[in-house]
Short mmCIF file of C-alpha atoms in Angstrom, two decimals:
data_model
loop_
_atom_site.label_atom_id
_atom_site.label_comp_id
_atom_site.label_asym_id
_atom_site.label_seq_id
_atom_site.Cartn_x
_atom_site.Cartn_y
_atom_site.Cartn_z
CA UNK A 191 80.78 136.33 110.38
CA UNK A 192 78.98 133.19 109.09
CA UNK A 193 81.93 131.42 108.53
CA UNK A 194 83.65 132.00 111.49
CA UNK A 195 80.34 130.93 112.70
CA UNK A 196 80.28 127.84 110.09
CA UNK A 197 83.95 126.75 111.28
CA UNK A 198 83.17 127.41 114.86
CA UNK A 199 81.12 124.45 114.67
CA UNK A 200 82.90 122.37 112.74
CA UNK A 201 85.63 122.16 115.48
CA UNK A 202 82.78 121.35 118.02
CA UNK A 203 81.99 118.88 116.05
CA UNK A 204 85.29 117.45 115.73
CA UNK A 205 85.78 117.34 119.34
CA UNK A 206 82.53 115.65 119.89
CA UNK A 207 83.86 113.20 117.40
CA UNK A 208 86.87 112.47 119.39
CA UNK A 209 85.30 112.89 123.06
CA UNK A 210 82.25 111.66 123.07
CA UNK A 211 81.80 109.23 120.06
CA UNK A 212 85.22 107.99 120.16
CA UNK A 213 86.22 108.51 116.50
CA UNK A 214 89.61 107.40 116.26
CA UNK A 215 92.11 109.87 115.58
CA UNK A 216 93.18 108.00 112.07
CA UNK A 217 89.42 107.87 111.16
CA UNK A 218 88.67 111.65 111.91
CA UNK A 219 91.60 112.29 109.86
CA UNK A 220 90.21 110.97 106.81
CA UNK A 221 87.42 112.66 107.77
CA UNK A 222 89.17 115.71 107.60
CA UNK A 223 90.41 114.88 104.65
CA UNK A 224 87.37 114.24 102.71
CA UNK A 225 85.29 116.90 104.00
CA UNK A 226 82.73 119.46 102.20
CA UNK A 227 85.65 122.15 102.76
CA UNK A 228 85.96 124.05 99.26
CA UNK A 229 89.89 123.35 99.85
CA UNK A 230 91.72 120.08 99.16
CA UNK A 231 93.47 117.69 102.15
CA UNK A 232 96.90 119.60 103.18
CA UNK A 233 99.72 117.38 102.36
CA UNK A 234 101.05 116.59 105.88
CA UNK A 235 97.19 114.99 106.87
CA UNK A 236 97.74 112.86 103.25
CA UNK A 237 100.85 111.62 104.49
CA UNK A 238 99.69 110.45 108.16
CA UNK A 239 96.96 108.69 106.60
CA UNK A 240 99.35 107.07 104.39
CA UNK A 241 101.59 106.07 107.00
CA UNK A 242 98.92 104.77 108.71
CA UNK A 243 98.05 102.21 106.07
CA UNK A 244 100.79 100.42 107.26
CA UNK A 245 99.41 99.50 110.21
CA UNK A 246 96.43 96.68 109.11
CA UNK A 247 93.98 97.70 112.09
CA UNK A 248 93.89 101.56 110.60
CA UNK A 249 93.97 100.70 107.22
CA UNK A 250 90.79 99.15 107.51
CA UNK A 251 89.05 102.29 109.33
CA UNK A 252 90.76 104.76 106.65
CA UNK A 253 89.06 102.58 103.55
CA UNK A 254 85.94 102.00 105.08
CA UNK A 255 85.64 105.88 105.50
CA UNK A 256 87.12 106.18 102.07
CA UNK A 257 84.76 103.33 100.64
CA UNK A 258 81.92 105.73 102.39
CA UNK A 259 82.64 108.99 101.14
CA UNK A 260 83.18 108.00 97.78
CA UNK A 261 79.95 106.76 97.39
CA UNK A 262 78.21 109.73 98.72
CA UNK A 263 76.04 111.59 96.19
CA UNK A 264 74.41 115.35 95.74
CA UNK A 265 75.69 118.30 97.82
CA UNK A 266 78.49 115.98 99.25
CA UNK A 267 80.35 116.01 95.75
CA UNK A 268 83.62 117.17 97.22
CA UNK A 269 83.50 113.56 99.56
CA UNK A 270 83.44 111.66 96.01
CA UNK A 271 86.48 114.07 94.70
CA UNK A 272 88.38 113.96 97.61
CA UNK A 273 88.23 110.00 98.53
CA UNK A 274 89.43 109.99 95.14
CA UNK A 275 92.17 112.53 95.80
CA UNK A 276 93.19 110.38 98.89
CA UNK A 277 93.11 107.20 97.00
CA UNK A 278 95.30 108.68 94.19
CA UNK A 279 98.02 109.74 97.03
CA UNK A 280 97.76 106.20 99.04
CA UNK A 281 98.43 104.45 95.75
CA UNK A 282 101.95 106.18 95.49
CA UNK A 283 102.61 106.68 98.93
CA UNK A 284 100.54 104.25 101.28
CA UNK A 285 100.56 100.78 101.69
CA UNK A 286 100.81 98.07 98.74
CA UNK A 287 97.45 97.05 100.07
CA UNK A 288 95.51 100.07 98.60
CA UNK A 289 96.47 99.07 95.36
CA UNK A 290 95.06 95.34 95.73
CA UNK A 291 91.87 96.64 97.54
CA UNK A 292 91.39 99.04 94.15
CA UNK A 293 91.43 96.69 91.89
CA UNK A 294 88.91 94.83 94.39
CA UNK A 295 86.63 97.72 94.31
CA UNK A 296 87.68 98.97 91.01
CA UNK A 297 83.56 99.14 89.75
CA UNK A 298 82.32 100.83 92.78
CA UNK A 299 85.52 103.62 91.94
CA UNK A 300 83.97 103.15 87.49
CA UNK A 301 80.32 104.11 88.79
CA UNK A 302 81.55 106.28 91.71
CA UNK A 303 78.36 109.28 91.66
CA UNK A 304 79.26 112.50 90.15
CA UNK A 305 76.53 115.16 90.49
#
C-alpha cells in the first residue's frame, strides 16, 4: 500500500513539474533518470536524453541537471550513481560535447560525494 501510495505521488509530482513549473520535458527526463528510484534509468529514457544532446539548447538543461545531481550528498546517493550512469551512456552515445564538458568538469566528477 505505501508504495502505491509513494508512486502515487511521485506522478503528481511529475505533472506539477510539467504543468505548473514548466519543467521541460528533456529536463524532467533526466530527472527521471537520476531519481532516488532503487532501479536504474530504462534504456529508451538514456537514449532520448542522448539524442537530445544534439540539440545545444537541451544539452545545456540535461548537464546542468546532471552537474546537480551529481553533486548531491547523503540519502540522495542514487542521484550521484545515476548522473554517473547517464554520463557513462552520453559519452558513447550522446553528443561529442559531453566528452569535452568532462574533461572540463573532470574534478568535480574525482571528488563527486559518495556516502
Amino acid at each position: 500500500m505505501k508504495k502505491v501510495i509513494g508512486q502515487t505521488v511521485r506522478d503528481l509530482k511529475r505533472e506539477v513539474n510539467k504543468k505548473v513549473l514548466k519543467v521541460p520535458g528533456i529536463e524532467q527526463k533526466v530527472l527521471d533518470a537520476t531519481s532516488n528510484e532503487p532501479w536504474g534509468p530504462h534504456g529508451s529514457l538514456l537514449a532520448d536524453i542522448a539524442m537530445a544532446t544534439r540539440n545545444y539548447h537541451e544539452y545545456q538543461m540535461i548537464m546542468a541537471v546532471i552537474w546537480k545531481r551529481i553533486n548531491d550528498t547523503g540519502k540522495n546517493w542514487r542521484h550521484v550513481y545515476k548522473g554517473l550512469t547517464v554520463l557513462e551512456y552520453l559519452v558513447a552515445h550522446g553528443s561529442e560535447r559531453v566528452i569535452d564538458e568532462i574533461r572540463e568538469h573532470s574534478h568535480q566528477i574525482s571528488v563527486a560525494p559518495v556516502s
